[in-house]
Coordinates of C-alpha atoms in Angstrom, one line a residue:
X1 CA 0.8 -0.1 0.0
X2 CA 1.7 3.3 -0.6
X3 CA 1.5 5.9 2.1
X4 CA 1.9 8.9 -0.3
X5 CA 1.3 11.7 1.3
X6 CA -0.7 14.3 -1.5
X7 CA 1.2 17.8 0.2
X8 CA 3.9 19.7 -1.2
X9 CA 5.8 20.4 1.5
X10 CA 9.3 18.4 3.1
X11 CA 10.3 15.6 4.7
X12 CA 13.6 17.5 6.4
X13 CA 14.2 21.3 5.9
X14 CA 17.4 21.7 7.6
X15 CA 19.2 25.8 7.9
X16 CA 16.1 26.9 7.7
X17 CA 13.9 30.2 8.4
X18 CA 10.4 29.1 10.2
X19 CA 8.3 31.3 10.0
X20 CA 4.7 30.6 12.2
X21 CA 2.2 32.8 13.1
X22 CA 0.4 32.3 16.6
X23 CA -3.5 34.2 16.9
X24 CA -6.1 34.2 18.4
X25 CA -9.9 32.3 18.0
X26 CA -11.3 36.5 19.0
X27 CA -9.5 39.6 18.8
X28 CA -7.7 40.6 22.3
X29 CA -5.3 42.4 23.6
X30 CA -1.4 41.4 21.6
X31 CA 1.0 41.2 24.9
X32 CA 4.2 41.2 22.7
X33 CA 6.6 43.6 21.1
X34 CA 8.1 43.8 17.4
X35 CA 11.8 42.3 17.8
X36 CA 11.3 40.8 21.7
X37 CA 12.4 37.1 21.7
X38 CA 9.6 34.6 23.6
X39 CA 10.4 31.6 25.4
X40 CA 7.4 28.6 24.1
X41 CA 5.7 29.7 27.5
X42 CA 5.3 32.9 26.6
X43 CA 1.6 34.3 25.9
X44 CA 1.6 36.3 23.0
X45 CA -2.7 37.5 23.4
X46 CA -5.0 36.6 25.1
X47 CA -9.1 37.1 25.2
X48 CA -12.1 36.6 26.4
X49 CA -14.8 33.8 24.3
X50 CA -18.0 34.3 24.1
X51 CA -20.4 31.3 23.4
X52 CA -23.1 31.4 21.5
X53 CA -26.6 31.4 24.2
X54 CA -28.1 27.6 24.7
X55 CA -31.4 27.3 23.6
X56 CA -33.3 24.9 24.6
X57 CA -36.9 23.4 24.2
X58 CA -38.2 23.6 27.8
X59 CA -42.0 22.7 27.1
X60 CA -40.9 19.8 24.0
X61 CA -39.2 17.6 27.1
X62 CA -42.5 18.0 29.6
X63 CA -45.1 17.2 27.0
X64 CA -46.7 20.5 27.9
X65 CA -47.8 23.8 26.7
X66 CA -46.0 26.6 27.2
X67 CA -48.1 28.6 29.7
X68 CA -48.4 25.0 31.8
X69 CA -44.9 24.5 31.9
X70 CA -44.9 27.4 33.6
X71 CA -45.4 26.9 36.2
X72 CA -43.0 24.1 36.8
X73 CA -40.1 26.1 36.6
X74 CA -37.6 25.4 39.4
X75 CA -34.9 28.5 38.6
X76 CA -36.4 32.3 38.6
X77 CA -34.2 34.3 36.1
X78 CA -30.6 35.3 37.0
X79 CA -30.4 31.7 38.7
X80 CA -26.6 30.0 37.9
X81 CA -27.2 27.1 37.0
X82 CA -24.8 23.7 36.4
X83 CA -24.5 20.6 33.5
X84 CA -27.1 18.9 34.5
X85 CA -29.1 20.9 36.7
X86 CA -33.2 20.6 36.3
X87 CA -34.7 24.1 34.6
X88 CA -38.0 22.2 34.5
X89 CA -40.2 19.5 36.2
X90 CA -43.3 17.8 35.7
X91 CA -45.1 15.6 38.8
X92 CA -46.8 12.6 38.6
X93 CA -47.7 9.7 36.9
X94 CA -45.9 9.5 34.5
X95 CA -43.3 12.7 35.3
X96 CA -41.1 13.7 33.0
X97 CA -37.8 17.2 33.9
X98 CA -36.8 19.1 32.0
X99 CA -32.1 19.4 32.5
X100 CA -29.1 22.1 31.6
X101 CA -27.1 20.3 29.3
X102 CA -24.2 23.6 30.1
X103 CA -23.4 25.4 33.2
X104 CA -23.8 29.5 33.2
X105 CA -26.9 32.1 33.8
X106 CA -30.3 31.1 33.3
X107 CA -31.7 34.6 31.1
X108 CA -35.5 33.6 30.7
X109 CA -38.0 31.6 29.7
X110 CA -40.1 33.2 26.7
X111 CA -44.1 31.5 26.9
X112 CA -45.0 32.2 24.0
X113 CA -42.7 29.7 22.5
X114 CA -41.9 27.5 25.9
X115 CA -38.0 28.0 25.2
X116 CA -35.7 28.7 27.6
X117 CA -32.3 30.9 27.4
X118 CA -29.2 29.9 29.0
X119 CA -26.0 31.7 29.2
X120 CA -22.5 30.6 29.0
X121 CA -20.0 32.5 30.6
X122 CA -17.1 34.7 28.7
X123 CA -13.8 31.9 28.9
X124 CA -9.9 32.7 28.7
X125 CA -8.8 31.9 25.8
X126 CA -5.0 32.4 25.0
X127 CA -2.6 31.9 22.5
X128 CA 1.3 31.1 23.4
X129 CA 3.9 30.6 21.7
X130 CA 4.9 27.4 21.5
X131 CA 8.6 28.4 19.3
X132 CA 11.6 29.8 21.1
X133 CA 12.8 32.1 19.0
X134 CA 12.2 36.3 18.0
X135 CA 8.9 38.1 16.9
X136 CA 9.1 39.6 13.5
X137 CA 5.5 41.1 13.2
X138 CA 2.8 42.3 15.0
X139 CA -0.7 40.9 14.3
X140 CA -2.9 44.4 15.7
X141 CA -5.2 42.6 18.2
X142 CA -5.0 39.1 16.9
X143 CA -1.3 38.1 17.6
X144 CA 2.1 38.1 16.5
X145 CA 4.2 36.1 13.6
X146 CA 7.6 34.4 15.0
X147 CA 11.1 33.8 13.3
X148 CA 13.3 31.6 14.6
X149 CA 16.5 29.1 12.9
X150 CA 15.3 25.7 13.1
X151 CA 15.8 22.2 11.7
X152 CA 12.4 21.3 10.1
X153 CA 11.0 17.3 10.0
X154 CA 7.1 15.8 9.1
X155 CA 6.0 13.1 10.1
X156 CA 3.0 11.1 8.2
X157 CA 0.6 10.4 11.1
X158 CA 0.2 12.0 14.5
X159 CA -2.3 12.7 17.6
X160 CA -2.6 16.1 20.2
X161 CA -1.9 19.4 19.6
X162 CA 0.6 21.7 20.7
X163 CA 4.1 20.6 23.1
X164 CA 7.6 21.3 23.3
X165 CA 10.2 19.6 25.7
X166 CA 14.2 18.6 26.2
X167 CA 14.1 15.6 22.9
X168 CA 15.6 12.3 25.3
X169 CA 16.7 9.2 22.5
X170 CA 16.0 6.2 23.8
X171 CA 17.3 4.1 21.2
X172 CA 20.1 4.2 19.4
X173 CA 19.2 3.2 16.2
X174 CA 15.5 3.9 13.7
X175 CA 15.0 0.0 13.7
X176 CA 15.1 -1.0 17.3
X177 CA 11.1 -0.9 18.8
X178 CA 10.0 1.2 22.2
X179 CA 9.5 -1.4 24.3
X180 CA 8.4 -0.4 27.9
X181 CA 11.7 -1.9 29.5
X182 CA 13.9 1.3 28.2
X183 CA 11.8 3.3 29.8
X184 CA 12.0 4.9 32.6
X185 CA 12.0 8.0 34.8
X186 CA 14.4 10.2 32.4
X187 CA 11.6 10.8 29.9
X188 CA 9.7 13.0 32.4
X189 CA 8.0 16.6 30.6
X190 CA 9.9 15.9 27.4
X191 CA 10.0 14.7 24.2
X192 CA 11.4 11.1 23.8
X193 CA 12.5 10.0 20.2
X194 CA 12.1 5.6 19.1
X195 CA 13.0 4.0 16.5
X196 CA 10.9 1.5 14.5
X197 CA 7.1 1.0 16.1
X198 CA 5.5 1.3 19.6
X199 CA 3.1 -0.9 21.6
X200 CA 0.5 0.4 23.8
X201 CA 2.3 -0.7 26.8
X202 CA 5.0 1.5 26.8
X203 CA 2.7 4.6 25.7
X204 CA 1.2 3.8 28.7
X205 CA 4.6 3.9 30.4
X206 CA 5.6 7.0 28.9
X207 CA 2.8 8.6 30.1
X208 CA 3.2 7.3 34.2
X209 CA 5.8 9.0 34.2
X210 CA 5.3 12.6 32.6
X211 CA 7.0 12.0 29.3
X212 CA 5.1 14.7 27.2
X213 CA 5.5 13.5 23.5
X214 CA 6.0 10.6 21.6
X215 CA 8.5 10.7 18.2
X216 CA 8.9 6.8 16.4
X217 CA 8.4 5.3 12.9
X218 CA 5.7 2.9 13.0
X219 CA 2.4 1.8 15.1
X220 CA 0.4 -1.6 14.4
X221 CA -3.7 0.0 14.1
X222 CA -4.6 -2.6 17.1
X223 CA -1.1 -1.7 19.3
X224 CA -2.6 2.8 19.0
X225 CA -6.6 0.7 19.3
X226 CA -5.3 -1.3 23.1
X227 CA -3.4 2.5 23.4
X228 CA -7.0 4.7 22.5
X229 CA -9.3 2.2 23.9
X230 CA -11.0 1.2 21.2
X231 CA -11.6 -1.7 20.1
X232 CA -12.7 -1.3 16.7
X233 CA -9.5 -0.2 14.6
X234 CA -11.4 -1.5 11.4
X235 CA -14.2 1.3 11.8
X236 CA -11.5 4.8 12.1
X237 CA -12.9 6.7 9.0
X238 CA -9.7 8.8 7.9
X239 CA -9.3 12.0 5.9
X240 CA -12.8 13.4 7.8
X241 CA -12.0 16.9 8.9
X242 CA -13.8 18.8 12.0
X243 CA -12.7 21.1 14.4
X244 CA -12.9 17.4 17.0
X245 CA -10.5 15.5 15.1
X246 CA -8.7 18.2 13.1
X247 CA -9.1 15.6 10.7
X248 CA -9.0 12.3 12.0
X249 CA -13.1 10.3 12.9
X250 CA -11.8 8.3 15.4
X251 CA -15.0 6.4 17.3
X252 CA -16.2 8.9 20.2
X253 CA -15.0 7.9 23.6
X254 CA -17.6 6.1 25.1
X255 CA -20.2 8.4 27.9
X256 CA -18.9 8.5 31.3
X257 CA -15.2 6.4 30.4
X258 CA -12.2 9.2 31.5
X259 CA -10.2 9.1 27.5
X260 CA -6.8 6.6 28.8
X261 CA -4.9 9.4 26.8
X262 CA -3.7 13.4 28.6
X263 CA -5.2 16.4 26.5
X264 CA -1.8 17.1 26.2
X265 CA 0.4 13.6 25.2
X266 CA 1.2 14.2 21.6
X267 CA 2.0 11.0 19.2
X268 CA 4.0 11.1 16.1
X269 CA 4.8 9.1 13.9
X270 CA 7.3 9.8 11.0
X271 CA 6.9 6.3 8.4
X272 CA 3.2 4.9 9.0
X273 CA 1.2 1.8 10.0
X274 CA 1.9 -2.0 9.8
X275 CA 5.6 -2.3 11.7
X276 CA 8.4 -0.2 9.9
X277 CA 12.3 1.1 10.5
X278 CA 12.0 5.1 10.9
X279 CA 14.4 6.1 8.6
X280 CA 17.8 6.9 8.7
X281 CA 17.9 10.4 7.1
X282 CA 15.0 11.5 9.5
X283 CA 16.6 9.8 12.7
X284 CA 20.1 10.8 12.4
X285 CA 18.6 14.3 11.4
X286 CA 16.3 14.4 15.3
X287 CA 19.0 12.6 17.1
X288 CA 21.9 14.5 16.5
X289 CA 19.5 18.0 19.2
X290 CA 19.6 14.7 21.9
X291 CA 19.2 16.7 25.0
X292 CA 18.1 20.6 23.3
X293 CA 14.1 21.8 23.8
X294 CA 11.8 21.0 20.5
X295 CA 8.6 22.1 19.4
X296 CA 6.6 19.3 17.8
X297 CA 3.0 19.3 17.3
X298 CA 0.9 16.1 16.4
X299 CA -1.9 18.5 14.1
X300 CA -3.1 16.3 11.2
X301 CA -5.6 17.2 8.4
X302 CA -6.4 15.3 4.6
X303 CA -9.2 17.9 4.0
X304 CA -10.1 21.7 5.3
X305 CA -7.2 22.7 4.2
X306 CA -3.9 20.0 4.3
X307 CA -1.2 19.4 7.6
X308 CA 0.8 16.8 8.7
X309 CA 2.2 16.8 11.8
X310 CA 5.8 18.3 12.1
X311 CA 9.0 18.3 14.7
X312 CA 11.1 21.8 15.0
X313 CA 15.3 21.9 16.8
X314 CA 15.6 25.6 17.1
X315 CA 19.1 26.5 16.7
X316 CA 21.8 28.0 19.4
X317 CA 24.0 28.9 16.7
X318 CA 23.6 29.1 13.2
X319 CA 25.6 30.4 10.2
X320 CA 23.3 30.5 7.4
X321 CA 19.4 30.4 6.8
X322 CA 17.5 29.7 3.6
X323 CA 14.1 30.6 3.2
X324 CA 11.7 27.6 3.5
X325 CA 9.7 26.9 -0.5
X326 CA 6.7 25.7 1.3
X327 CA 5.4 25.5 -2.1
X328 CA 7.5 22.1 -2.1
X329 CA 11.7 20.6 -3.5
X330 CA 11.9 19.7 -7.0
X331 CA 12.2 16.4 -7.9
X332 CA 15.4 16.0 -10.1
X333 CA 18.3 14.5 -11.2
X334 CA 20.6 13.5 -8.7
X335 CA 18.0 14.4 -5.8
X336 CA 17.6 12.4 -2.6
X337 CA 14.2 10.6 -1.8
X338 CA 12.1 8.3 0.5
X339 CA 10.7 5.3 -0.6
X340 CA 6.5 5.2 -0.1
X341 CA 5.5 1.1 -1.8
X342 CA 4.3 -0.9 1.5
X343 CA 8.4 -2.9 -0.1
X344 CA 11.0 -0.5 0.4
X345 CA 8.9 1.3 2.7
X346 CA 11.8 4.5 4.7
X347 CA 14.3 3.5 2.6
X348 CA 17.0 6.5 1.1
X349 CA 17.8 6.4 -3.4
X350 CA 18.6 8.9 -5.6
X351 CA 16.9 9.5 -8.1
X352 CA 19.5 8.3 -11.3
X353 CA 17.2 9.8 -14.4
X354 CA 12.9 11.1 -14.7
X355 CA 11.7 9.7 -18.5
X356 CA 9.3 11.6 -19.8
X357 CA 5.8 10.8 -19.9
X358 CA 4.1 7.5 -18.4
X359 CA 6.5 4.5 -18.2
X360 CA 6.3 0.3 -16.9
X361 CA 8.1 0.7 -13.2
X362 CA 9.2 -2.4 -11.5
X363 CA 5.7 -3.8 -10.4
X364 CA 3.9 -3.2 -13.9
X365 CA 2.0 -0.1 -13.2
X366 CA 2.2 2.4 -16.1
X367 CA 2.4 5.8 -14.8
X368 CA 5.3 8.6 -14.3
X369 CA 8.4 6.7 -13.5
X370 CA 11.2 7.8 -11.5
X371 CA 14.9 6.1 -12.0
X372 CA 16.8 5.7 -8.5
X373 CA 19.2 4.3 -6.9
X374 CA 19.8 2.8 -3.6
X375 CA 22.3 3.1 -0.8
X376 CA 23.1 -0.5 -1.5
X377 CA 23.6 0.3 -4.9
X378 CA 20.6 -1.3 -6.5
X379 CA 18.7 0.4 -9.0
X380 CA 14.7 0.8 -9.6
X381 CA 12.8 2.1 -11.6
X382 CA 9.2 3.4 -9.3
X383 CA 6.2 5.2 -10.0
X384 CA 6.6 9.1 -9.3
X385 CA 3.7 9.1 -6.2
X386 CA 5.8 6.9 -4.0
X387 CA 8.3 9.2 -3.5
X388 CA 8.9 11.6 -1.3
X389 CA 11.9 14.0 -1.8
X390 CA 13.4 14.3 1.7
X391 CA 14.3 18.3 1.3

């Protein structure tokens, strides 16, 4: 199975100038100045987020007329209600109750429609820097644009949002699996670098010891389902982007059951599902910064604004940086690529030729192809969709 990822972005980019927009969802107060140096935990901007009032059809809940329902109200205008609080109740045979779906303030009842309204208190919202860098520009009332010289590595699949911490290399090479036995107290508050695959038990062990995230090559779908507390992995639907799931439609959690995955833990997979070693180039690039603070983002979207998880390693010292071409690296003779077909997944090769027009590849598929040279000296002709430019 091809793991071709349809986003024209390099997998590895070294010594580049990373620019990231840090922006509030609503207008607020910007807390930084242009030219200011920021740390990952620094607040860039803050505001108050006001939700729309919630309307409840109380009369329908009680199956009574709006006028009769008014006599059954158990809350008064201006009263504070909690989620699940009884707003009105019908006693006697076939007793029924209307409960508040949210916590807030009961602002009134309309006897014409039988509808009650609950106002939700504004909640503070803030956006932090996430990166160690410089404020390059301000976005009035919303946030700022940050810049930092860095090495950027992108993954294939991720769970979780943004996190930062000190990188801890847990295995000696990219083809070494991460097992519970090699995980100790040194992973506390760290971003852990694994090798090939990881088990659900190893992930739970890291969470128990306080790790903030894991970067690893692959994970079996059964282990991921075990980790997430869901037994039927085949029912996942990938690509249905919503505000809640960020593009991966995982099964909803069972009512009343706490998720085994803390909201601040981030998992990034660099190769894909199954059992595959992390590309040697990827592992060596990241492992070189063992002990340094890095930033990761597990956001993965296949629709509605494509995005893949990323690892940003700010550089303390660098002699020169270049702009990252987000439109994608150019595929040409001499380019280093990673193979994505199942038979050669993760292997690094160099492009030796780009035949014009569709041709028969090694597998017999007629498609645009590239001739590549593996590190061991073997030559292959592979479909262009089965390769990924490294940088």
